[in-house]
mmCIF file of C-alpha atoms in Angstrom:
data_model
loop_
_atom_site.group_PDB
_atom_site.id
_atom_site.type_symbol
_atom_site.label_atom_id
_atom_site.label_comp_id
_atom_site.label_asym_id
_atom_site.label_seq_id
_atom_site.Cartn_x
_atom_site.Cartn_y
_atom_site.Cartn_z
ATOM 1 C CA UNK A 23 0.161 11.002 -0.854
ATOM 2 C CA UNK A 24 2.710 10.616 -3.658
ATOM 3 C CA UNK A 25 3.121 7.445 -5.696
ATOM 4 C CA UNK A 26 5.875 6.850 -8.226
ATOM 5 C CA UNK A 27 4.562 4.474 -10.896
ATOM 6 C CA UNK A 28 7.384 2.830 -12.838
ATOM 7 C CA UNK A 29 5.516 1.332 -15.793
ATOM 8 C CA UNK A 30 6.206 1.500 -19.542
ATOM 9 C CA UNK A 31 2.723 0.640 -20.867
ATOM 10 C CA UNK A 32 1.038 3.966 -21.852
ATOM 11 C CA UNK A 33 -2.505 2.628 -21.451
ATOM 12 C CA UNK A 34 -1.680 1.255 -17.996
ATOM 13 C CA UNK A 35 -0.085 4.574 -17.050
ATOM 14 C CA UNK A 36 -3.211 6.540 -17.966
ATOM 15 C CA UNK A 37 -5.627 4.059 -16.374
ATOM 16 C CA UNK A 38 -3.813 3.920 -13.045
ATOM 17 C CA UNK A 39 -3.134 7.639 -12.888
ATOM 18 C CA UNK A 40 -6.803 8.490 -13.433
ATOM 19 C CA UNK A 41 -8.129 5.819 -11.079
ATOM 20 C CA UNK A 42 -5.789 6.659 -8.206
ATOM 21 C CA UNK A 43 -6.246 10.410 -8.662
ATOM 22 C CA UNK A 44 -9.907 9.937 -7.722
ATOM 23 C CA UNK A 45 -8.644 8.596 -4.389
ATOM 24 C CA UNK A 46 -6.404 11.642 -3.930
ATOM 25 C CA UNK A 47 -3.178 9.808 -4.722
ATOM 26 C CA UNK A 48 -0.736 11.955 -6.700
ATOM 27 C CA UNK A 49 0.724 9.586 -9.307
ATOM 28 C CA UNK A 50 4.013 10.482 -10.981
ATOM 29 C CA UNK A 51 5.041 8.279 -13.899
ATOM 30 C CA UNK A 52 8.363 6.939 -15.110
ATOM 31 C CA UNK A 53 8.376 4.687 -18.167
ATOM 32 C CA UNK A 54 12.081 3.869 -18.345
ATOM 33 C CA UNK A 55 13.997 1.677 -15.918
ATOM 34 C CA UNK A 56 17.238 3.559 -16.531
ATOM 35 C CA UNK A 57 15.651 6.822 -15.313
ATOM 36 C CA UNK A 58 13.631 5.370 -12.459
ATOM 37 C CA UNK A 59 16.187 5.633 -9.645
ATOM 38 C CA UNK A 60 16.968 9.264 -10.456
ATOM 39 C CA UNK A 61 13.275 10.207 -10.472
ATOM 40 C CA UNK A 62 12.740 8.158 -7.321
ATOM 41 C CA UNK A 63 15.425 10.129 -5.518
ATOM 42 C CA UNK A 64 14.135 13.504 -6.735
ATOM 43 C CA UNK A 65 10.441 12.864 -6.084
ATOM 44 C CA UNK A 66 10.776 11.237 -2.632
ATOM 45 C CA UNK A 67 7.467 9.348 -3.022
ATOM 46 C CA UNK A 68 5.534 7.677 -0.218
ATOM 47 C CA UNK A 69 5.289 4.417 -2.194
ATOM 48 C CA UNK A 70 6.755 3.085 -5.449
ATOM 49 C CA UNK A 71 4.719 0.779 -7.707
ATOM 50 C CA UNK A 72 7.314 -0.998 -9.833
ATOM 51 C CA UNK A 73 6.680 -3.113 -12.918
ATOM 52 C CA UNK A 74 9.168 -5.948 -13.394
ATOM 53 C CA UNK A 75 9.217 -5.744 -17.202
ATOM 54 C CA UNK A 76 10.809 -2.432 -18.194
ATOM 55 C CA UNK A 77 13.012 -1.201 -21.048
ATOM 56 C CA UNK A 78 16.767 -0.702 -20.496
ATOM 57 C CA UNK A 79 16.718 -1.905 -16.875
ATOM 58 C CA UNK A 80 14.169 -4.409 -15.573
ATOM 59 C CA UNK A 81 12.353 -3.919 -12.295
ATOM 60 C CA UNK A 82 14.699 -6.106 -10.247
ATOM 61 C CA UNK A 83 17.707 -4.110 -11.444
ATOM 62 C CA UNK A 84 15.953 -0.837 -10.629
ATOM 63 C CA UNK A 85 15.103 -2.127 -7.175
ATOM 64 C CA UNK A 86 18.649 -3.317 -6.512
ATOM 65 C CA UNK A 87 20.090 0.065 -7.531
ATOM 66 C CA UNK A 88 17.581 1.957 -5.403
ATOM 67 C CA UNK A 89 18.265 -0.089 -2.279
ATOM 68 C CA UNK A 90 22.023 0.159 -2.863
ATOM 69 C CA UNK A 91 21.588 3.951 -3.068
ATOM 70 C CA UNK A 92 19.869 3.948 0.318
ATOM 71 C CA UNK A 93 16.323 4.572 -0.953
ATOM 72 C CA UNK A 94 14.054 2.824 1.543
ATOM 73 C CA UNK A 95 10.665 3.787 0.125
ATOM 74 C CA UNK A 96 8.193 0.864 0.318
ATOM 75 C CA UNK A 97 7.879 -0.912 -3.041
ATOM 76 C CA UNK A 98 4.931 -2.762 -4.539
ATOM 77 C CA UNK A 99 5.939 -5.003 -7.433
ATOM 78 C CA UNK A 100 3.523 -5.201 -10.358
ATOM 79 C CA UNK A 101 4.236 -8.387 -12.230
ATOM 80 C CA UNK A 102 2.810 -10.555 -14.969
ATOM 81 C CA UNK A 103 5.410 -13.197 -14.137
ATOM 82 C CA UNK A 104 3.631 -16.074 -12.498
ATOM 83 C CA UNK A 105 6.400 -18.069 -10.851
ATOM 84 C CA UNK A 106 6.989 -18.056 -7.117
ATOM 85 C CA UNK A 107 10.720 -17.795 -7.816
ATOM 86 C CA UNK A 108 10.371 -14.400 -9.501
ATOM 87 C CA UNK A 109 8.319 -13.066 -6.615
ATOM 88 C CA UNK A 110 10.777 -14.375 -4.036
ATOM 89 C CA UNK A 111 13.660 -12.761 -5.936
ATOM 90 C CA UNK A 112 11.837 -9.439 -5.907
ATOM 91 C CA UNK A 113 10.971 -9.575 -2.217
ATOM 92 C CA UNK A 114 14.447 -10.670 -1.225
ATOM 93 C CA UNK A 115 15.879 -7.847 -3.333
ATOM 94 C CA UNK A 116 14.038 -5.378 -1.128
ATOM 95 C CA UNK A 117 10.435 -5.176 -2.334
ATOM 96 C CA UNK A 118 7.728 -5.033 0.328
ATOM 97 C CA UNK A 119 4.780 -6.587 -1.491
ATOM 98 C CA UNK A 120 3.707 -7.766 -4.937
ATOM 99 C CA UNK A 121 0.530 -7.761 -7.000
ATOM 100 C CA UNK A 122 0.188 -10.020 -10.047
ATOM 101 C CA UNK A 123 -1.384 -8.696 -13.246
ATOM 102 C CA UNK A 124 -4.228 -8.388 -14.036
ATOM 103 C CA UNK A 125 -5.299 -6.856 -10.734
ATOM 104 C CA UNK A 126 -8.312 -5.097 -9.272
ATOM 105 C CA UNK A 127 -7.885 -1.328 -8.918
ATOM 106 C CA UNK A 128 -9.427 -1.312 -5.439
ATOM 107 C CA UNK A 129 -6.942 -3.945 -4.309
ATOM 108 C CA UNK A 130 -4.081 -1.922 -5.789
ATOM 109 C CA UNK A 131 -5.146 1.137 -3.814
ATOM 110 C CA UNK A 132 -5.566 -0.914 -0.630
ATOM 111 C CA UNK A 133 -2.091 -2.388 -0.936
ATOM 112 C CA UNK A 134 -0.522 1.029 -1.624
ATOM 113 C CA UNK A 135 -2.156 2.507 1.464
ATOM 114 C CA UNK A 136 -1.232 -0.525 3.572
ATOM 115 C CA UNK A 137 2.414 -0.199 2.535
ATOM 116 C CA UNK A 138 2.443 3.474 3.458
ATOM 117 C CA UNK A 139 0.933 2.749 6.893
ATOM 118 C CA UNK A 140 3.365 -0.109 7.490
ATOM 119 C CA UNK A 141 6.334 2.057 6.532
ATOM 120 C CA UNK A 142 5.197 4.887 8.800
ATOM 121 C CA UNK A 143 4.728 2.502 11.735
ATOM 122 C CA UNK A 144 7.992 0.663 11.140
ATOM 123 C CA UNK A 145 10.271 3.614 11.841
ATOM 124 C CA UNK A 146 10.551 2.731 15.502
ATOM 125 C CA UNK A 147 10.644 -1.008 14.896
ATOM 126 C CA UNK A 148 13.926 -1.388 13.041
ATOM 127 C CA UNK A 149 17.131 0.612 13.009
ATOM 128 C CA UNK A 150 19.687 0.692 10.211
ATOM 129 C CA UNK A 151 21.876 -2.013 11.755
ATOM 130 C CA UNK A 152 21.552 -5.713 10.881
ATOM 131 C CA UNK A 153 19.539 -7.747 13.376
ATOM 132 C CA UNK A 154 20.472 -11.311 14.245
ATOM 133 C CA UNK A 155 18.505 -14.121 15.835
ATOM 134 C CA UNK A 156 20.223 -17.485 16.070
ATOM 135 C CA UNK A 157 21.791 -18.107 12.677
ATOM 136 C CA UNK A 158 19.551 -15.591 10.881
ATOM 137 C CA UNK A 159 20.507 -12.051 9.922
ATOM 138 C CA UNK A 160 18.023 -9.399 8.828
ATOM 139 C CA UNK A 161 19.358 -6.469 6.773
ATOM 140 C CA UNK A 162 16.793 -3.636 7.178
ATOM 141 C CA UNK A 163 18.444 -1.610 4.415
ATOM 142 C CA UNK A 164 17.812 -4.243 1.747
ATOM 143 C CA UNK A 165 14.966 -6.104 3.443
ATOM 144 C CA UNK A 166 16.736 -9.451 2.917
ATOM 145 C CA UNK A 167 17.088 -12.228 5.495
ATOM 146 C CA UNK A 168 20.227 -14.370 5.410
ATOM 147 C CA UNK A 169 21.145 -17.750 6.847
ATOM 148 C CA UNK A 170 24.907 -18.200 6.902
ATOM 149 C CA UNK A 171 26.117 -16.609 3.647
ATOM 150 C CA UNK A 172 22.980 -17.020 1.537
ATOM 151 C CA UNK A 173 19.518 -15.496 1.348
ATOM 152 C CA UNK A 174 16.896 -17.613 3.084
ATOM 153 C CA UNK A 175 14.390 -18.799 0.463
ATOM 154 C CA UNK A 176 10.859 -18.092 1.635
ATOM 155 C CA UNK A 177 7.477 -17.425 0.098
ATOM 156 C CA UNK A 178 6.336 -13.778 0.172
ATOM 157 C CA UNK A 179 4.027 -14.402 3.138
ATOM 158 C CA UNK A 180 6.682 -16.299 5.082
ATOM 159 C CA UNK A 181 9.153 -13.503 4.415
ATOM 160 C CA UNK A 182 6.720 -10.831 5.642
ATOM 161 C CA UNK A 183 6.058 -12.831 8.804
ATOM 162 C CA UNK A 184 9.719 -13.445 9.551
ATOM 163 C CA UNK A 185 10.622 -9.784 8.979
ATOM 164 C CA UNK A 186 7.955 -8.724 11.468
ATOM 165 C CA UNK A 187 9.291 -11.127 14.088
ATOM 166 C CA UNK A 188 12.947 -10.245 13.510
ATOM 167 C CA UNK A 189 12.285 -6.566 14.218
ATOM 168 C CA UNK A 190 11.034 -7.635 17.682
ATOM 169 C CA UNK A 191 13.387 -10.479 18.672
ATOM 170 C CA UNK A 192 12.419 -12.058 21.976
ATOM 171 C CA UNK A 193 9.158 -10.092 22.110
ATOM 172 C CA UNK A 194 5.693 -11.328 21.253
ATOM 173 C CA UNK A 195 3.980 -9.876 18.189
ATOM 174 C CA UNK A 196 0.205 -10.185 18.246
ATOM 175 C CA UNK A 197 -1.625 -12.385 15.806
ATOM 176 C CA UNK A 198 -3.684 -9.387 14.680
ATOM 177 C CA UNK A 199 -0.573 -7.318 13.855
ATOM 178 C CA UNK A 200 1.032 -10.196 11.965
ATOM 179 C CA UNK A 201 -2.140 -10.735 9.941
ATOM 180 C CA UNK A 202 -2.070 -7.066 8.863
ATOM 181 C CA UNK A 203 1.551 -7.371 7.732
ATOM 182 C CA UNK A 204 1.293 -10.752 6.025
ATOM 183 C CA UNK A 205 -2.068 -10.159 4.298
ATOM 184 C CA UNK A 206 -2.137 -6.369 3.726
ATOM 185 C CA UNK A 207 -5.452 -5.179 2.311
ATOM 186 C CA UNK A 208 -6.706 -8.741 1.672
ATOM 187 C CA UNK A 209 -10.278 -8.779 2.938
ATOM 188 C CA UNK A 210 -11.159 -12.221 1.566
ATOM 189 C CA UNK A 211 -8.576 -14.139 3.641
ATOM 190 C CA UNK A 212 -9.667 -16.014 6.751
ATOM 191 C CA UNK A 213 -8.031 -14.909 9.992
ATOM 192 C CA UNK A 214 -6.806 -18.445 10.690
ATOM 193 C CA UNK A 215 -4.644 -18.313 7.532
ATOM 194 C CA UNK A 216 -1.850 -16.770 9.592
ATOM 195 C CA UNK A 217 -1.524 -20.085 11.447
ATOM 196 C CA UNK A 218 -0.786 -21.869 8.165
ATOM 197 C CA UNK A 219 2.018 -19.400 7.374
ATOM 198 C CA UNK A 220 3.420 -19.832 10.899
ATOM 199 C CA UNK A 221 3.390 -23.618 10.513
ATOM 200 C CA UNK A 222 5.245 -23.516 7.178
ATOM 201 C CA UNK A 223 7.771 -20.954 8.373
ATOM 202 C CA UNK A 224 8.476 -22.929 11.536
ATOM 203 C CA UNK A 225 9.431 -25.953 9.417
ATOM 204 C CA UNK A 226 11.779 -23.867 7.250
ATOM 205 C CA UNK A 227 13.532 -22.443 10.317
ATOM 206 C CA UNK A 228 14.661 -25.912 11.405
ATOM 207 C CA UNK A 229 18.450 -25.926 11.630
ATOM 208 C CA UNK A 230 18.835 -22.136 11.455
ATOM 209 C CA UNK A 231 19.329 -21.649 15.194
ATOM 210 C CA UNK A 232 16.124 -19.580 15.418
ATOM 211 C CA UNK A 233 12.855 -20.844 16.846
ATOM 212 C CA UNK A 234 9.325 -19.510 16.267
ATOM 213 C CA UNK A 235 7.397 -19.765 19.524
ATOM 214 C CA UNK A 236 3.649 -19.544 20.181
ATOM 215 C CA UNK A 237 2.549 -17.629 23.283
ATOM 216 C CA UNK A 238 -1.125 -18.255 23.932
ATOM 217 C CA UNK A 239 -3.071 -15.037 24.173
ATOM 218 C CA UNK A 240 -0.051 -12.922 23.204
ATOM 219 C CA UNK A 241 0.955 -14.020 19.708
ATOM 220 C CA UNK A 242 4.281 -15.273 18.365
ATOM 221 C CA UNK A 243 7.921 -14.519 19.029
ATOM 222 C CA UNK A 244 11.265 -15.421 17.514
ATOM 223 C CA UNK A 245 14.197 -16.367 19.721
ATOM 224 C CA UNK A 246 17.574 -18.019 19.412
ATOM 225 C CA UNK A 247 17.593 -21.703 20.191
ATOM 226 C CA UNK A 248 19.595 -22.607 23.318
#
């Protein structure tokens, strides 16, 4: 398994490379945002761990360039920025998950492996064409979800849930599968937490022309409102 670590802190580079190598993850390092996309393209990693604070180009700029270049590798944002707004910007720009600093090394490894599994399983779930449900449009290439002409503002968990449902419009997605996608590698989260995310997302979908339905025993589905 190959990981591209885009991080400019030398001590963090060494620590993560050594720790992940023990788990048989081949870590390649890039310490400069301006060089990251080129190395990303050449290396073809399984996952990219991307720090938001980088010299020359910050992480969001690197991510935007990579997605614009058609690089669809799953991305884990590593961020010391604490605001929800920064995380939403990163996820809507095409990141797949985020991990705030400081973080536990075991959790980092779990999230990296979860992203790789999700990416491998998602190949059949979503094609390259935009998918629309009601007034929502999902762009698989960038990972963003739009309502009308703007990006729909969601928390990271709400965004992960809605993406999963939009790749299966009109079809039920099991509660178990949604939990894996919304809480990847998080072993300390109660199973019922997915219901809280569903409740909050359902409220935010009001007026979008898309409805989140509960099917007892089957899970949840997204459909256009009549």
